[in-house]
Amino acid sequence: MQKLITLLGVEIPCANDGITVYMHESNPVKELSLKQLSDIYTARITNRKEVGGPDAKITLYGRENSSGTYVFFKENVVKADYAASCQTLPGTAAVVNAVKKDKFGIGYGGAAYAEGVKHCMVKRDDNNTAYHPTEENIAKNLYSITRYLYMYMRNRPTGDVKKFVDWALSSEGQKVVAGVGYFPVR
Amino acid sequence: MKQEDYDTDKKEFKSGTGLSLSIVEKQFRFSDWFAEKLIKSVSFFSIAFVILIFLFVFRESLPLFKGKADPEKTEITGDELSHSGDLRPEAYIPGGEVQSGEELSPEVYSPYEEAPETEVLQPETYGDVIPETYSAEEQTGYFSASDAYYVTDEEVDDPVRTLFSKDWQPVSDNPRYGLLPLFVGTLKVTLLAILFAAPLAIMAALYTAMFAPRRMKEIIKPVIELLAGFPSVVIGFFALMVLASFFQQIFGYASRLNAFVGAIAMGLAAIPIIYTLTEDALTAVPKTYVEASLGLGASIRQTAFSVILPAATPGIFAAVILGLGRVFGETMIALMATGNAALISANPFDSVRTLSATIGAEMAEVVFGDTHYSVLFLIGSLLFIFTFALNAVAEFYFKNKVIRRIQGK
Amino acid sequence: MKIKRKIPVSVRVVKDAVATSLTGFTVLVIIAMIVSILGITIAGGWKSLTWEFLTQYPKDGMTRGGIFPAIFGTALMTLIMTIAAVPFGVITAVYLAEYATEKSVFAKTIRFAVKTLAVVPSIIFGLFGLGFFIKFMGTNIDNAFFGGELRWGQPNILWASLTMALLTLPVVIVAVEEAIRTIPRDMREASMALGATKWQTIRNVVLPGSMTGILTGTILAISRGAGEVAPILFTGAAYYVAELPVSLNQQFMSLGYHIYIMSTQSTNVDETLPLQFATTLVLLLLTFSLSLIAVILRYRIRKKAIHSS
């Protein structure tokens, strides 16, 4: 899929997205390292106890393998195949909805979708501090799981398209980006 | 009874044609002949469609059996690109043209080229942005040698061999297309759904056919048949939003979306099918049976359970089998309400991934011509064959049995 | 007789009562389930079901606004589907009811094919639409007429409608055949006696007489087609379109697909829940009122048949 994308025309990063780890609001676990996340999603850690929570089984929620988020999270965080027990839901909203209603659930997805669930702080490894996926932390590269959102075009934009692209990248357009829950690229 | 009447109709109708005025007949013979041929050939399309459906679904899965055709297939043509683009509303790739081969990385367009951010704004693929943020891990990696199990090394070059494995991991460095968990999941859901739907529907049909007063019958039947008018996406939505939480409160299981919730919802879709066909089977039992039984002093209950039900058993089996076929291929409910985890387990409260939901979820964004794509079509062909076989069994085996039984042979 | 005497009458009466109430109870359970789905949908959605909701476009990333394009898309799709499916269905039904003899293997094969079409899972139709209409027909049309430019070899409303037409074909055939069979034989004989040929009889007596049946079949097909999602998942349904489809090779929004994406992919599921319920309500009202009309029409056909025979 990635090969496919790079073969195409023009790629314009237009927003920054923090992939957030969702948890139920009552969940006492505050922070997880990338390794812990990987262990959780490959089912090497199956109990909340092992990451500093109460004794309870963790339910995994994720996206369908047709999703970009699935691939991104797999390649950059899990770095192996997901455990079979990971429930793959057809949309990020479905993941959020599932975690919202599951005290022992953990899910991932774009920051824009996280309504009614807790963000988990993420740290690179045990020596680093954990950060929330806030605009500031993402701009400073402190939050570990971020990705760009792109616009794709056949050719370099001209005319009205160029105007639109310029607008989208202007501070005005980036305000809209921030308004819907993503983070500005500049 | 009606059928027989009709047959005699037809014979007379035919001899009628023969006797009708020959002068008129000669004048219009061509149009008549033409109309009949045309009607007959158009009717043939129903058969053609069934064959076409199988052929074209199967055709797309053929590359799997040709062995090593992969490198050739991953070659991207403008056509295929735009397909995948158009099928992905979230990330639309406009146009179908691939830029000239030499330039593989996209041009990066930014009006702020002088700004320091441009460094960051030049990702080739989105994966490359990340090493900047935690390149340390990338080099050392947090997988020690002992973790090698998770980064399965053994390269499986023949995808067909993985079809029988226990893993469904189509998007992976080492993709495995094990259909086993999907089969187990589908069977589990189907079984649960039928266990829920069949008794309810058969009992209800029995009540409608035997016990209900005539007035009530005329209300009950259309109301239950209205359930057939519920689109499966509506039932899926209801299961996802309402049923899942409701059952979780009652049973307190861990995963909210699971085989059980999906099965109840699919049972709802199967109930009207089983109900209608069972009711038909029950009312098809000759009146003489009922009269004889009642005449011997049996009550309606005794007649219903000891005479009608046994006589209609093959018909009821056929009804259940058709209900089974419906559940087996149900996509939207499975997609929305079962959680879609490809597990092999016997626990009804575990999440499952069914064959049809796998197609529904993954087909939209799969690379055309890829092995994954072919495997999904293979699943489609298998689904087709199963439902075809189920239908054939219901149609020929059980229907013949009904006819033989009713004719007293 | 001896065995029967051993059972006291009162036990039998109790058993009868238990059997009646137990089976009657299952009917109640099923009806209760139907009513609760309906009730919950209405309770969740009726407040959002306003005129604006029906006539506006979705707004703010589909968190507000209406579902007009989805209603329009569904209507247009079912219209094209009807145009494609009804003639095929009626002709096949005429063949089965008028020309086919009881022993004909051809007719038996057609019957079996129609039944198969009726039970093949809807997702298979989606795969077929993708493999046949889009990849085979579309690509070939593009190569033949547009020099390979991408026009028809992509998901669009025409391919989605044709896929749906295949799915609803058996619905039409069954309903129309049933209606044709209720035309009394005196009418056919009268026509023949006046010198009409078989085809003239079909055209002037049988078809006009089964108009209600054709209408029933059409309505049932629309009701079925409007609610199906799986066949259009990859043959033409779009997440969002900014403009209504004006050409047959454009994608479209559909009510059923809208429910699916709203409940799984909208940015805030809880906030948009009333909208989802309202969309569900619209779809349910649509399919329900259609099948209700069909049920009434069918009932009248059957009654007419009983009276005339």
mmCIF file of C-alpha atoms in Angstrom, chain B residues 49-324:
data_model
loop_
_atom_site.group_PDB
_atom_site.id
_atom_site.type_symbol
_atom_site.label_atom_id
_atom_site.label_comp_id
_atom_site.label_asym_id
_atom_site.label_seq_id
_atom_site.Cartn_x
_atom_site.Cartn_y
_atom_site.Cartn_z
ATOM 1 C CA PHE B 49 -26.400 -14.945 -13.794
ATOM 2 C CA VAL B 50 -25.831 -17.725 -11.299
ATOM 3 C CA ILE B 51 -23.096 -19.181 -13.461
ATOM 4 C CA LEU B 52 -21.583 -15.751 -14.108
ATOM 5 C CA ILE B 53 -21.557 -14.915 -10.426
ATOM 6 C CA PHE B 54 -19.621 -18.027 -9.619
ATOM 7 C CA LEU B 55 -17.272 -17.688 -12.584
ATOM 8 C CA PHE B 56 -16.359 -14.091 -11.945
ATOM 9 C CA VAL B 57 -15.948 -14.422 -8.223
ATOM 10 C CA PHE B 58 -13.860 -17.529 -8.715
ATOM 11 C CA ARG B 59 -11.880 -15.981 -11.558
ATOM 12 C CA GLU B 60 -10.464 -13.301 -9.297
ATOM 13 C CA SER B 61 -9.193 -15.927 -6.909
ATOM 14 C CA LEU B 62 -7.457 -17.929 -9.636
ATOM 15 C CA PRO B 63 -4.015 -16.300 -9.285
ATOM 16 C CA LEU B 64 -3.725 -18.167 -6.006
ATOM 17 C CA PHE B 65 -3.612 -21.480 -7.775
ATOM 18 C CA LYS B 66 -1.245 -20.416 -10.482
ATOM 19 C CA GLY B 67 1.511 -20.404 -7.934
ATOM 20 C CA LYS B 68 4.224 -17.796 -8.225
ATOM 21 C CA ALA B 69 2.651 -15.024 -10.183
ATOM 22 C CA ASP B 70 3.110 -12.466 -7.456
ATOM 23 C CA PRO B 71 5.871 -10.195 -8.714
ATOM 24 C CA GLU B 72 4.036 -9.683 -11.952
ATOM 25 C CA LYS B 73 0.825 -8.888 -10.174
ATOM 26 C CA THR B 74 2.211 -6.240 -7.882
ATOM 27 C CA GLU B 75 3.111 -4.225 -10.938
ATOM 28 C CA ILE B 76 0.802 -1.310 -10.749
ATOM 29 C CA THR B 77 -1.142 -0.214 -13.755
ATOM 30 C CA GLY B 78 -3.001 3.011 -13.945
ATOM 31 C CA ASP B 79 -6.216 1.077 -13.878
ATOM 32 C CA GLU B 80 -5.592 -0.768 -10.722
ATOM 33 C CA LEU B 81 -4.278 2.240 -8.962
ATOM 34 C CA SER B 82 -7.344 4.242 -9.555
ATOM 35 C CA HIS B 83 -9.489 1.363 -8.443
ATOM 36 C CA SER B 84 -7.877 1.256 -5.110
ATOM 37 C CA GLY B 85 -8.016 5.013 -4.989
ATOM 38 C CA ASP B 86 -11.671 5.196 -5.671
ATOM 39 C CA LEU B 87 -12.446 2.506 -3.223
ATOM 40 C CA ARG B 88 -10.948 4.461 -0.391
ATOM 41 C CA PRO B 89 -13.126 7.407 0.401
ATOM 42 C CA GLU B 90 -10.968 8.348 3.351
ATOM 43 C CA ALA B 91 -7.791 8.747 1.353
ATOM 44 C CA TYR B 92 -8.780 9.515 -2.153
ATOM 45 C CA ILE B 93 -6.081 9.171 -4.719
ATOM 46 C CA PRO B 94 -7.310 11.207 -7.600
ATOM 47 C CA GLY B 95 -6.688 10.295 -11.175
ATOM 48 C CA GLY B 96 -5.376 7.103 -12.566
ATOM 49 C CA GLU B 97 -2.047 8.125 -13.977
ATOM 50 C CA VAL B 98 1.166 6.979 -12.570
ATOM 51 C CA GLN B 99 3.900 9.505 -12.867
ATOM 52 C CA SER B 100 6.703 8.539 -15.155
ATOM 53 C CA GLY B 101 8.621 5.658 -13.724
ATOM 54 C CA GLU B 102 11.886 7.383 -12.841
ATOM 55 C CA GLU B 103 10.364 9.549 -10.175
ATOM 56 C CA LEU B 104 9.140 7.264 -7.484
ATOM 57 C CA SER B 105 8.912 9.606 -4.547
ATOM 58 C CA PRO B 106 6.245 12.252 -4.564
ATOM 59 C CA GLU B 107 7.075 15.826 -5.107
ATOM 60 C CA VAL B 108 6.602 17.696 -1.940
ATOM 61 C CA TYR B 109 4.746 20.880 -2.364
ATOM 62 C CA SER B 110 4.879 23.560 0.191
ATOM 63 C CA PRO B 111 4.655 27.271 -0.160
ATOM 64 C CA TYR B 112 6.889 27.653 2.869
ATOM 65 C CA GLU B 113 9.971 26.197 1.424
ATOM 66 C CA GLU B 114 12.260 28.585 3.197
ATOM 67 C CA ALA B 115 10.742 27.828 6.566
ATOM 68 C CA PRO B 116 12.724 25.524 8.832
ATOM 69 C CA GLU B 117 9.769 23.175 8.992
ATOM 70 C CA THR B 118 10.331 22.023 5.450
ATOM 71 C CA GLU B 119 12.797 19.482 6.729
ATOM 72 C CA VAL B 120 10.025 17.859 8.629
ATOM 73 C CA LEU B 121 7.615 18.454 5.797
ATOM 74 C CA GLN B 122 9.361 16.115 3.431
ATOM 75 C CA PRO B 123 8.241 12.632 4.231
ATOM 76 C CA GLU B 124 8.654 10.119 1.472
ATOM 77 C CA THR B 125 6.296 7.716 3.068
ATOM 78 C CA TYR B 126 4.573 8.423 6.250
ATOM 79 C CA GLY B 127 6.585 5.821 8.052
ATOM 80 C CA ASP B 128 9.760 7.825 7.527
ATOM 81 C CA VAL B 129 8.601 10.706 9.638
ATOM 82 C CA ILE B 130 8.736 8.601 12.713
ATOM 83 C CA PRO B 131 12.407 7.712 12.965
ATOM 84 C CA GLU B 132 13.026 11.397 13.615
ATOM 85 C CA THR B 133 10.952 11.158 16.702
ATOM 86 C CA TYR B 134 12.384 8.022 18.139
ATOM 87 C CA SER B 135 15.209 6.851 16.035
ATOM 88 C CA ALA B 136 16.954 5.437 19.100
ATOM 89 C CA GLU B 137 14.461 2.613 19.392
ATOM 90 C CA GLU B 138 14.552 2.039 15.719
ATOM 91 C CA GLN B 139 18.212 1.132 15.829
ATOM 92 C CA THR B 140 18.357 -0.944 18.951
ATOM 93 C CA GLY B 141 14.807 -2.149 18.562
ATOM 94 C CA TYR B 142 12.969 -3.375 21.558
ATOM 95 C CA PHE B 143 12.854 -6.904 20.332
ATOM 96 C CA SER B 144 15.624 -8.991 21.745
ATOM 97 C CA ALA B 145 16.682 -12.227 20.167
ATOM 98 C CA SER B 146 14.251 -14.118 22.344
ATOM 99 C CA ASP B 147 11.423 -12.186 20.758
ATOM 100 C CA ALA B 148 12.195 -13.548 17.354
ATOM 101 C CA TYR B 149 9.089 -15.644 17.645
ATOM 102 C CA TYR B 150 7.012 -12.573 17.130
ATOM 103 C CA VAL B 151 8.902 -11.380 14.110
ATOM 104 C CA THR B 152 8.387 -14.701 12.394
ATOM 105 C CA ASP B 153 11.371 -15.284 10.162
ATOM 106 C CA GLU B 154 10.264 -18.308 8.229
ATOM 107 C CA GLU B 155 9.350 -16.876 4.904
ATOM 108 C CA VAL B 156 6.323 -18.550 3.464
ATOM 109 C CA ASP B 157 6.559 -17.957 -0.248
ATOM 110 C CA ASP B 158 3.506 -19.942 -1.224
ATOM 111 C CA PRO B 159 0.394 -18.225 0.113
ATOM 112 C CA VAL B 160 -1.751 -21.263 -0.636
ATOM 113 C CA ARG B 161 0.072 -23.198 2.039
ATOM 114 C CA THR B 162 -0.844 -20.650 4.698
ATOM 115 C CA LEU B 163 -4.545 -21.090 3.940
ATOM 116 C CA PHE B 164 -4.688 -23.935 6.405
ATOM 117 C CA SER B 165 -2.758 -22.232 9.178
ATOM 118 C CA LYS B 166 -4.328 -20.914 12.338
ATOM 119 C CA ASP B 167 -3.434 -17.278 11.765
ATOM 120 C CA TRP B 168 -5.331 -14.683 9.836
ATOM 121 C CA GLN B 169 -2.665 -12.004 9.407
ATOM 122 C CA PRO B 170 -3.035 -10.746 5.851
ATOM 123 C CA VAL B 171 -1.279 -7.438 6.476
ATOM 124 C CA SER B 172 2.090 -8.410 7.804
ATOM 125 C CA ASP B 173 5.712 -8.758 6.770
ATOM 126 C CA ASN B 174 4.978 -12.422 6.656
ATOM 127 C CA PRO B 175 1.333 -12.594 5.642
ATOM 128 C CA ARG B 176 -0.637 -15.647 6.667
ATOM 129 C CA TYR B 177 -4.062 -16.324 5.282
ATOM 130 C CA GLY B 178 -5.252 -19.032 7.622
ATOM 131 C CA LEU B 179 -8.940 -19.587 7.010
ATOM 132 C CA LEU B 180 -9.353 -21.826 10.028
ATOM 133 C CA PRO B 181 -10.238 -19.108 12.567
ATOM 134 C CA LEU B 182 -12.680 -17.594 10.090
ATOM 135 C CA PHE B 183 -14.381 -20.943 9.581
ATOM 136 C CA VAL B 184 -14.550 -21.626 13.293
ATOM 137 C CA GLY B 185 -15.935 -18.145 13.905
ATOM 138 C CA THR B 186 -18.552 -18.426 11.176
ATOM 139 C CA LEU B 187 -19.675 -21.842 12.352
ATOM 140 C CA LYS B 188 -19.872 -20.682 15.955
ATOM 141 C CA VAL B 189 -22.021 -17.687 15.138
ATOM 142 C CA THR B 190 -24.208 -19.670 12.741
ATOM 143 C CA LEU B 191 -24.797 -22.410 15.256
ATOM 144 C CA LEU B 192 -25.668 -19.988 18.054
ATOM 145 C CA ALA B 193 -27.954 -17.984 15.807
ATOM 146 C CA ILE B 194 -29.849 -21.068 14.663
ATOM 147 C CA LEU B 195 -30.118 -22.364 18.225
ATOM 148 C CA PHE B 196 -31.742 -19.071 19.091
ATOM 149 C CA ALA B 197 -33.857 -18.531 15.991
ATOM 150 C CA ALA B 198 -35.062 -21.990 14.991
ATOM 151 C CA PRO B 199 -36.975 -22.981 18.163
ATOM 152 C CA LEU B 200 -38.571 -19.556 18.408
ATOM 153 C CA ALA B 201 -39.586 -19.438 14.770
ATOM 154 C CA ILE B 202 -40.832 -23.044 14.628
ATOM 155 C CA MET B 203 -42.914 -22.694 17.797
ATOM 156 C CA ALA B 204 -44.348 -19.435 16.550
ATOM 157 C CA ALA B 205 -45.197 -21.034 13.223
ATOM 158 C CA LEU B 206 -46.849 -23.927 15.031
ATOM 159 C CA TYR B 207 -48.935 -21.509 17.024
ATOM 160 C CA THR B 208 -49.929 -19.574 13.932
ATOM 161 C CA ALA B 209 -50.768 -22.677 11.939
ATOM 162 C CA MET B 210 -52.512 -24.684 14.632
ATOM 163 C CA PHE B 211 -53.617 -22.774 17.690
ATOM 164 C CA ALA B 212 -54.215 -19.183 16.722
ATOM 165 C CA PRO B 213 -57.751 -18.051 16.010
ATOM 166 C CA ARG B 214 -58.171 -17.074 12.370
ATOM 167 C CA ARG B 215 -58.339 -13.358 13.039
ATOM 168 C CA MET B 216 -55.166 -13.423 15.070
ATOM 169 C CA LYS B 217 -53.410 -15.448 12.410
ATOM 170 C CA GLU B 218 -54.063 -12.725 9.903
ATOM 171 C CA ILE B 219 -52.329 -10.228 12.172
ATOM 172 C CA ILE B 220 -49.455 -12.354 13.434
ATOM 173 C CA LYS B 221 -48.270 -13.530 10.049
ATOM 174 C CA PRO B 222 -47.723 -10.160 8.396
ATOM 175 C CA VAL B 223 -46.223 -8.693 11.592
ATOM 176 C CA ILE B 224 -43.565 -11.385 11.850
ATOM 177 C CA GLU B 225 -42.967 -11.169 8.128
ATOM 178 C CA LEU B 226 -42.339 -7.453 8.607
ATOM 179 C CA LEU B 227 -39.194 -8.471 10.461
ATOM 180 C CA ALA B 228 -37.910 -9.613 7.085
ATOM 181 C CA GLY B 229 -38.223 -5.991 6.010
ATOM 182 C CA PHE B 230 -35.606 -4.862 8.545
ATOM 183 C CA PRO B 231 -32.430 -4.178 6.576
ATOM 184 C CA SER B 232 -29.502 -6.052 8.087
ATOM 185 C CA VAL B 233 -27.605 -2.802 8.630
ATOM 186 C CA VAL B 234 -30.447 -1.686 10.884
ATOM 187 C CA ILE B 235 -30.288 -4.888 12.905
ATOM 188 C CA GLY B 236 -26.509 -4.536 13.019
ATOM 189 C CA PHE B 237 -26.800 -0.964 14.249
ATOM 190 C CA PHE B 238 -29.309 -2.017 16.888
ATOM 191 C CA ALA B 239 -27.014 -4.835 18.015
ATOM 192 C CA LEU B 240 -23.995 -2.534 18.153
ATOM 193 C CA MET B 241 -25.647 0.295 20.051
ATOM 194 C CA VAL B 242 -28.309 -1.403 22.162
ATOM 195 C CA LEU B 243 -28.067 -5.195 22.350
ATOM 196 C CA ALA B 244 -24.327 -5.302 23.079
ATOM 197 C CA SER B 245 -24.611 -3.084 26.163
ATOM 198 C CA PHE B 246 -27.821 -4.766 27.250
ATOM 199 C CA PHE B 247 -26.354 -8.271 27.195
ATOM 200 C CA GLN B 248 -23.122 -7.107 28.759
ATOM 201 C CA GLN B 249 -25.086 -5.879 31.741
ATOM 202 C CA ILE B 250 -26.886 -9.194 32.044
ATOM 203 C CA PHE B 251 -24.002 -11.591 31.482
ATOM 204 C CA GLY B 252 -21.102 -9.351 32.468
ATOM 205 C CA TYR B 253 -18.713 -10.770 29.889
ATOM 206 C CA ALA B 254 -15.445 -9.072 29.053
ATOM 207 C CA SER B 255 -15.701 -8.150 25.403
ATOM 208 C CA ARG B 256 -18.766 -6.181 24.539
ATOM 209 C CA LEU B 257 -18.944 -7.270 20.928
ATOM 210 C CA ASN B 258 -18.841 -11.028 20.611
ATOM 211 C CA ALA B 259 -20.238 -14.095 18.913
ATOM 212 C CA PHE B 260 -23.271 -14.188 21.178
ATOM 213 C CA VAL B 261 -24.434 -10.638 20.420
ATOM 214 C CA GLY B 262 -23.855 -11.207 16.718
ATOM 215 C CA ALA B 263 -25.724 -14.497 16.850
ATOM 216 C CA ILE B 264 -28.791 -12.990 18.499
ATOM 217 C CA ALA B 265 -28.867 -10.218 15.926
ATOM 218 C CA MET B 266 -28.429 -12.643 13.030
ATOM 219 C CA GLY B 267 -31.082 -14.858 14.580
ATOM 220 C CA LEU B 268 -33.434 -11.901 14.281
ATOM 221 C CA ALA B 269 -32.711 -11.834 10.576
ATOM 222 C CA ALA B 270 -33.243 -15.590 10.242
ATOM 223 C CA ILE B 271 -36.492 -15.786 12.232
ATOM 224 C CA PRO B 272 -38.836 -14.524 9.485
ATOM 225 C CA ILE B 273 -37.314 -16.922 6.933
ATOM 226 C CA ILE B 274 -37.638 -19.979 9.161
ATOM 227 C CA TYR B 275 -41.053 -18.851 10.365
ATOM 228 C CA THR B 276 -42.577 -18.330 6.928
ATOM 229 C CA LEU B 277 -41.227 -21.534 5.434
ATOM 230 C CA THR B 278 -42.173 -23.599 8.486
ATOM 231 C CA GLU B 279 -45.652 -22.173 8.431
ATOM 232 C CA ASP B 280 -45.926 -23.074 4.758
ATOM 233 C CA ALA B 281 -44.726 -26.600 5.504
ATOM 234 C CA LEU B 282 -47.239 -26.986 8.316
ATOM 235 C CA THR B 283 -50.201 -25.771 6.297
ATOM 236 C CA ALA B 284 -49.145 -27.969 3.378
ATOM 237 C CA VAL B 285 -49.908 -31.071 5.420
ATOM 238 C CA PRO B 286 -53.164 -32.390 3.940
ATOM 239 C CA LYS B 287 -56.361 -31.461 5.734
ATOM 240 C CA THR B 288 -57.306 -35.147 5.840
ATOM 241 C CA TYR B 289 -54.511 -35.808 8.330
ATOM 242 C CA VAL B 290 -55.885 -33.215 10.710
ATOM 243 C CA GLU B 291 -59.437 -34.387 10.263
ATOM 244 C CA ALA B 292 -58.491 -37.996 10.802
ATOM 245 C CA SER B 293 -56.568 -37.187 13.936
ATOM 246 C CA LEU B 294 -59.273 -34.960 15.374
ATOM 247 C CA GLY B 295 -61.873 -37.528 14.400
ATOM 248 C CA LEU B 296 -60.066 -40.132 16.497
ATOM 249 C CA GLY B 297 -60.490 -37.894 19.494
ATOM 250 C CA ALA B 298 -57.083 -36.283 19.635
ATOM 251 C CA SER B 299 -56.884 -32.708 20.810
ATOM 252 C CA ILE B 300 -55.435 -29.977 18.630
ATOM 253 C CA ARG B 301 -52.230 -30.122 20.649
ATOM 254 C CA GLN B 302 -51.919 -33.866 20.107
ATOM 255 C CA THR B 303 -52.642 -33.433 16.425
ATOM 256 C CA ALA B 304 -50.112 -30.639 16.140
ATOM 257 C CA PHE B 305 -47.268 -32.435 17.902
ATOM 258 C CA SER B 306 -47.947 -36.023 16.877
ATOM 259 C CA VAL B 307 -49.361 -35.673 13.385
ATOM 260 C CA ILE B 308 -48.631 -32.322 11.753
ATOM 261 C CA LEU B 309 -45.140 -31.765 13.099
ATOM 262 C CA PRO B 310 -43.794 -35.204 12.076
ATOM 263 C CA ALA B 311 -45.445 -34.924 8.678
ATOM 264 C CA ALA B 312 -43.894 -31.517 8.102
ATOM 265 C CA THR B 313 -40.437 -32.333 9.486
ATOM 266 C CA PRO B 314 -38.609 -32.382 6.140
ATOM 267 C CA GLY B 315 -40.162 -29.036 5.258
ATOM 268 C CA ILE B 316 -39.113 -27.620 8.599
ATOM 269 C CA PHE B 317 -35.578 -28.907 8.052
ATOM 270 C CA ALA B 318 -35.520 -27.178 4.716
ATOM 271 C CA ALA B 319 -36.670 -23.977 6.427
ATOM 272 C CA VAL B 320 -33.929 -24.211 9.041
ATOM 273 C CA ILE B 321 -31.330 -24.883 6.366
ATOM 274 C CA LEU B 322 -32.370 -21.808 4.428
ATOM 275 C CA GLY B 323 -32.246 -19.800 7.656
ATOM 276 C CA LEU B 324 -28.769 -21.212 8.168
#
